[in-house]
Every structure is written in structure tokens, then in C-alpha cells.
Coordinates of C-alpha atoms and ligand atoms in Angstrom, one line a residue:
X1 CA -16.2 18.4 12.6
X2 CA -19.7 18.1 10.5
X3 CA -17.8 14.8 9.0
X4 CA -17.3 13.3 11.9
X5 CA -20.4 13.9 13.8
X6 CA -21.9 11.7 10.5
X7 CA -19.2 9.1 10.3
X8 CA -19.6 8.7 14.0
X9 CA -21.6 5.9 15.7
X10 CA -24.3 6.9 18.5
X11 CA -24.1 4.8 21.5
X12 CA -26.9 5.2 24.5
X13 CA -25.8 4.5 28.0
X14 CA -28.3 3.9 30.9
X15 CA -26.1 4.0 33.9
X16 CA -27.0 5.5 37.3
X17 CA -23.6 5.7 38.9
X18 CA -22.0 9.1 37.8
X19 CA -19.1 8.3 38.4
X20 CA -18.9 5.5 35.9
X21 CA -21.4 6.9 33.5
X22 CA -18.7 9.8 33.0
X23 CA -15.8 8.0 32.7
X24 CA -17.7 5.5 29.8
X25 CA -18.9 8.4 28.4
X26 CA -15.5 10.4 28.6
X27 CA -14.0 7.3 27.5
X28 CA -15.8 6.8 24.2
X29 CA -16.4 10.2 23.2
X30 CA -12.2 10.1 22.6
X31 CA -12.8 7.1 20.5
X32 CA -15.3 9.2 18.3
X33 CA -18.5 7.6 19.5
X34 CA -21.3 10.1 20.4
X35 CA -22.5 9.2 23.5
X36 CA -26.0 9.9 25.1
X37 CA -26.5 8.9 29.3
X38 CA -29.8 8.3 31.2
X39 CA -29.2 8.2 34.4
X40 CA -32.3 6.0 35.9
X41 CA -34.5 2.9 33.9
X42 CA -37.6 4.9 33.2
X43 CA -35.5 7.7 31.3
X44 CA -33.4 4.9 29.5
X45 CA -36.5 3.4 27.9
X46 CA -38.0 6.2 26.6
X47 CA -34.6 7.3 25.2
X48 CA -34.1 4.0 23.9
X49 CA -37.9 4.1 22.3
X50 CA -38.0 7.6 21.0
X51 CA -34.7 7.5 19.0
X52 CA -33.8 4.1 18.7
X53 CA -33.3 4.3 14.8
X54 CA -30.5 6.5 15.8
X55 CA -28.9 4.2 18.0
X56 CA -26.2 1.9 17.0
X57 CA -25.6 0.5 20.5
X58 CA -27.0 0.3 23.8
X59 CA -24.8 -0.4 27.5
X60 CA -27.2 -0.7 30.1
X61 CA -26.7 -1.2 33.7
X62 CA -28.7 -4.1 35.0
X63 CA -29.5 -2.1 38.6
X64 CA -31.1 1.2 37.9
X65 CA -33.7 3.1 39.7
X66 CA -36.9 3.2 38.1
X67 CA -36.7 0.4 35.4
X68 CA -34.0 -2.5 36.0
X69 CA -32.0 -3.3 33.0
X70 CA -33.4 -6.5 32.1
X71 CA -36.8 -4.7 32.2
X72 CA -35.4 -2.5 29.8
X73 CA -34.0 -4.6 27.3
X74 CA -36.6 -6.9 27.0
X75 CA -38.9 -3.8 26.3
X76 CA -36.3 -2.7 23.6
X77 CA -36.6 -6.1 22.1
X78 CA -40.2 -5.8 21.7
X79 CA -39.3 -3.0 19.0
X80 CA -36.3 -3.9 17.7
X81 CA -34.4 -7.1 17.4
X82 CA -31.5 -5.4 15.6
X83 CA -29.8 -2.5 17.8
X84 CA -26.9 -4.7 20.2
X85 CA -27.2 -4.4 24.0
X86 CA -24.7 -4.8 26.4
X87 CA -25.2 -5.7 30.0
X88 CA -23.1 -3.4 32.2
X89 CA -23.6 -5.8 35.7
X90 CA -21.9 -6.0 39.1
X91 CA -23.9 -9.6 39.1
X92 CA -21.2 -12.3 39.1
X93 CA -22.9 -15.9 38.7
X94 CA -23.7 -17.6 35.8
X95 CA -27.2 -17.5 36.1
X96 CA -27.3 -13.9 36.5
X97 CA -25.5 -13.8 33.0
X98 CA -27.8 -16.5 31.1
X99 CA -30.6 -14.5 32.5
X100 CA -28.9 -11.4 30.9
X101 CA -28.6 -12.9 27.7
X102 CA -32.2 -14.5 27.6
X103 CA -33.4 -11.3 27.9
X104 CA -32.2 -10.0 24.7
X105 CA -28.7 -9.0 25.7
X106 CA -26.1 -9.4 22.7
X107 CA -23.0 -10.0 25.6
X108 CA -22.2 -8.6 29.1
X109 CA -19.2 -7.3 30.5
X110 CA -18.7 -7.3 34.6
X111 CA -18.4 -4.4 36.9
X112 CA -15.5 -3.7 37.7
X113 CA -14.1 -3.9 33.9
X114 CA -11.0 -2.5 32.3
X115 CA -11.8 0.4 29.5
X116 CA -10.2 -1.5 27.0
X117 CA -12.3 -4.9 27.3
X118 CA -15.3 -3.0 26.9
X119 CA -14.7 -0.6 24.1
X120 CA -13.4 -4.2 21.9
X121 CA -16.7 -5.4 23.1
X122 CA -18.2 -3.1 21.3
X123 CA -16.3 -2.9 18.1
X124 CA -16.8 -6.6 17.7
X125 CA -20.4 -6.3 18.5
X126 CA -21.1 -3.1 15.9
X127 CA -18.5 -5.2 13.1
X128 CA -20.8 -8.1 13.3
X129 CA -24.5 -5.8 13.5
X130 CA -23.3 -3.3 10.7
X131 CA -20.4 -4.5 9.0
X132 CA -21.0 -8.1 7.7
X133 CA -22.7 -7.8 4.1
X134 CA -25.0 -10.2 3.7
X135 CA -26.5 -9.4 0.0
X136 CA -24.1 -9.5 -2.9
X137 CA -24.8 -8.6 -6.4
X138 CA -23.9 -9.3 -10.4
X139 CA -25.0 -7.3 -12.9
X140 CA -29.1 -8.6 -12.5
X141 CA -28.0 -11.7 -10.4
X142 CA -28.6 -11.0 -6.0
X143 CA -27.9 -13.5 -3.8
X144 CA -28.9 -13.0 -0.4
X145 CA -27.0 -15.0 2.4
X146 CA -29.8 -14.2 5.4
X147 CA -32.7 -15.4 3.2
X148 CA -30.3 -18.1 1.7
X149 CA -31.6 -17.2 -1.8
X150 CA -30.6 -16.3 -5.1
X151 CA -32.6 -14.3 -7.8
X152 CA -31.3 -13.6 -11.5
X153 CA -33.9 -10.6 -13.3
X154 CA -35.6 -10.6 -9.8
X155 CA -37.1 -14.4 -10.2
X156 CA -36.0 -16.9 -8.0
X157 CA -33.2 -19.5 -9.1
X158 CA -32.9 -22.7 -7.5
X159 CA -29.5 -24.2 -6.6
X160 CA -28.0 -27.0 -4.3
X161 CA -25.9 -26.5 -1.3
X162 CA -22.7 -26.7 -2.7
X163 CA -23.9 -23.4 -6.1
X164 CA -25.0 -21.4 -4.1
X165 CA -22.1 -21.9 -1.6
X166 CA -19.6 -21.7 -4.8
X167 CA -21.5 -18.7 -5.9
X168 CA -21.4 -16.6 -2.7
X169 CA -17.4 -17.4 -2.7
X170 CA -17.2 -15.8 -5.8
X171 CA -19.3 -13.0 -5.0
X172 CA -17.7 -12.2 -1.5
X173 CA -14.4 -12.2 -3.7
X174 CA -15.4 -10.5 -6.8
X175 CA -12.7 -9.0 -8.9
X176 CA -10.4 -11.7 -7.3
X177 CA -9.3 -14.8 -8.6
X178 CA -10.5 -18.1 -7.0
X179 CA -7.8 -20.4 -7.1
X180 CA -8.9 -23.9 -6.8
X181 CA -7.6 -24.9 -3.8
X182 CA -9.1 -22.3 -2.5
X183 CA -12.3 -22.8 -3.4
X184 CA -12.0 -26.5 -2.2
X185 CA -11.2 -25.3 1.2
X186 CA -13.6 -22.6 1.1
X187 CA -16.6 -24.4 -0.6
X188 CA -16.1 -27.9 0.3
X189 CA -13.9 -28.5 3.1
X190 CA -10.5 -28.1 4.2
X191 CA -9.6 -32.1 4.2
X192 CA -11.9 -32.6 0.8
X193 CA -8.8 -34.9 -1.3
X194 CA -10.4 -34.9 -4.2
X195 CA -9.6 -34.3 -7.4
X196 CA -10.0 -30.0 -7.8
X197 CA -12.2 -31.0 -10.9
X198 CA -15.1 -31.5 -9.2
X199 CA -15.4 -27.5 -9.0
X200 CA -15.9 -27.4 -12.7
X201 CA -19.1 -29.5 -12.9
X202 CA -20.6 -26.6 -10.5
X203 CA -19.5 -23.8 -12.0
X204 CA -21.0 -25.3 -15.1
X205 CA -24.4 -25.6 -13.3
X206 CA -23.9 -22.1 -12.4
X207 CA -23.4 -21.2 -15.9
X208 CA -26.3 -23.1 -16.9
X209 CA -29.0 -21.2 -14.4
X210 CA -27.3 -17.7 -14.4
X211 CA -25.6 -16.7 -17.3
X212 CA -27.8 -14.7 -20.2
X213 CA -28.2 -17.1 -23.3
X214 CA -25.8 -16.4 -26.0
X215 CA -23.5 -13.9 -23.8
X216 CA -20.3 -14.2 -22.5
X217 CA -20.6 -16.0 -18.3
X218 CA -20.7 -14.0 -15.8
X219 CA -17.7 -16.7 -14.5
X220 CA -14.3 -16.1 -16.4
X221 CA -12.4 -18.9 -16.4
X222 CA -8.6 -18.4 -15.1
X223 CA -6.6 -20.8 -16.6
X224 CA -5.0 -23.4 -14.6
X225 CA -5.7 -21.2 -11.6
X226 CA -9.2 -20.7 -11.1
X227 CA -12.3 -19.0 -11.1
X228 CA -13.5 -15.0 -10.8
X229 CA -16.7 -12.9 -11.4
X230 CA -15.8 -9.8 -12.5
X231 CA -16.3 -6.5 -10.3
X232 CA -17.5 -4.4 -13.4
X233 CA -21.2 -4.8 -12.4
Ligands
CA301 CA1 -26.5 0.8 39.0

């Protein structure tokens, strides 16, 4: 129980219809989510304030008593960019939705929806908040996708488009092998028809501006197949 009370993810729902607000709340807590419910806007703010660290998602109804939801989310946004909302809404234009979204609403789902469609919803939305690493490490080198930067002995290290693209490949495949083809597809593009050689002169640069002078590189050459950085560090 204790381990899955941690491993779970908290979701707050501001919904004023019982009715619906038990059956999403039912609903989720069966797919492991701990689930809290306000049942008017003013009670969903200051839930959403007081513990939004704890939050990892919020589904709020756009017509509440009190606080409508837009009012809501655009307050959460003032604190927090991060946490995804979803817009619960019986609203059915397009303008209605844009407006939603300019708010500060991640994606909204229409009243009436199936179970189903919302709770994939959600797992996309907390896959892409919490899931996608964005900093990747090597022994003292960090690259850090968001920033689009790279640091080796915490300095920074400059590199063109195409490094640091090639770099982050390897990285995001560490312990795998990088076959060339691959990498072309991956790096360059899909129709690139060059010669696969091309990917040597960057790895070389990388070589050049990473590796630790005299050492072995932090790039191992796979004969005939490719490239991999090790996962050992
Ligand atoms: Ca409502």
C-alpha cells in the first residue's frame, strides 16, 4: 500500500457536478491515481495554490460556482507554468476551445466524453510533462536539450547544429550502438543521400572539444557499424 501511495500520481479535480466528479474520481482512483475534488471555483484555487507542488495534474470544469475555470487556470498559471490542465467543458465551439487553451490549458476534452478518451488524455499529457528527459550526461560532459547547451567540467562548449544534434543521439542512446544509417536519418535527415562519411568529420569535432587530452574518447568507434558512448558514466 505505502508503495503505491508514492508511486502514485496526484491529480486535482474542480468539478461541481457530483455526479461526474464521482464517477472521474472513481474512475481514476482504479487506475492508481490519487484523486482530490473541489466542488466550486473558489475551493479549487486555493487547493490548487496551497499544494500545487503536490499536484501532477489538474481537470477543471470551465462552469463552476464561485471561480469559473478559465479564471482558475489563468490564476494557476501565474504560479506555475509546469503542472498540465485539462479543460473539462460542455462548451462546443471553437472559440470556446482557443479561448480554453489561451488561458493556459494544456488540451480539453468535451462534456459528454467516454472514460477512456480522458484517462489517455492524461497519460499523454503526464508522459510528455514528467517523462521526457531533457538533460543527459557523460562522465563530466551535460548536455541540456531545453537550454540547447552543452557543458564539459561545467564550462560551456560550443558546437554547431549538426554536434550537438549528433551528440544528443548518442546520449539518448547511450550503451547502444549508432549505426550509421541511423544516425543519418536521425541526425541529418531521412532523404540525406550522401555518402555516411560525413558523420565521421563530426564525431571528430566532438572528439576534438569533449574528450580529455591524452585519454581514451568518450565515442568508441564500432567498426563498420557505427558509433556508441558508453553507459559506464
Ligand atoms: Ca459545472
Amino acid at each position: 500500500m505505502i508503495l503505491h501511495y508514492f508511486s502514485a500520481m496526484r491529480i486535482l479535480l474542480v468539478e461541481d457536478e457530483t455526479s461526474i466528479a464521482n464517477f472521474i474520481r472513481d474512475g481514476l482512483e482504479e487506475e492508481g491515481f490519487a484523486v482530490d475534488v473541489a466542488d466550486n471555483g473558489k475551493k479549487g484555487l486555493q487547493m490548487a495554490l496551497d499544494y500545487l507542488d503536490e499536484y501532477d495534474l489538474i481537470l477543471l470544469d470551465w462552469m463552476l460556482p464561485g471561480l469559473n475555470g478559465i479564471e482558475i487556470c489563468r490564476a494557476i498559471r501565474k504560479e506555475n507554468q509546469q503542472v498540465p490542465v485539462i479543460f473539462l467543458t460542455a462548451k462546443d465551439t471553437v472559440d470556446d476551445a482557443v479561448f480554453g487553451l489561451e488561458a493556459g490549458a494544456n488540451d480539453y476534452i468535451r462534456k459528454p466524453f467516454a472514460f477512456e478518451e480522458m484517462l489517455a488524455r492524461i497519460r499523454v499529457l503526464l508522459r510528455n510533462h514528467s517523462g521526457e528527459q531533457t538533460v543527459f550526461r557523460y562522465g563530466t560532459i551535460e548536455l541540456n536539450v531545453e537550454q540547447h547547451r552543452v557543458t564539459r567540467r561545467k564550462q560551456p562548449v560550443d558546437l554547431t547544429q549538426k554536434e550537438f544534434a549528433l551528440l544528443e543521439f548518442l546520449l539518448r542512446n547511450k550503451g547502444k550502438v549508432g549505426r550509421r544509417t541511423r544516425i543519418i536519418e536521425k541526425v541529418w535527415d531521412i532523404h540525406f543521400d550522401h555518402d555516411t562519411s560525413v558523420i565521421d568529420v563530426y564525431i571528430n569535432a566532438l572528439r576534438k572539444k569533449l574528450d580529455d587530452p591524452g585519454a581514451e574518447s568518450f565515442i568508441q568507434t564500432i567498426r563498420g557499424v557505427g558509433y556508441r558512448i558508453n553507459d559506464d558514466k
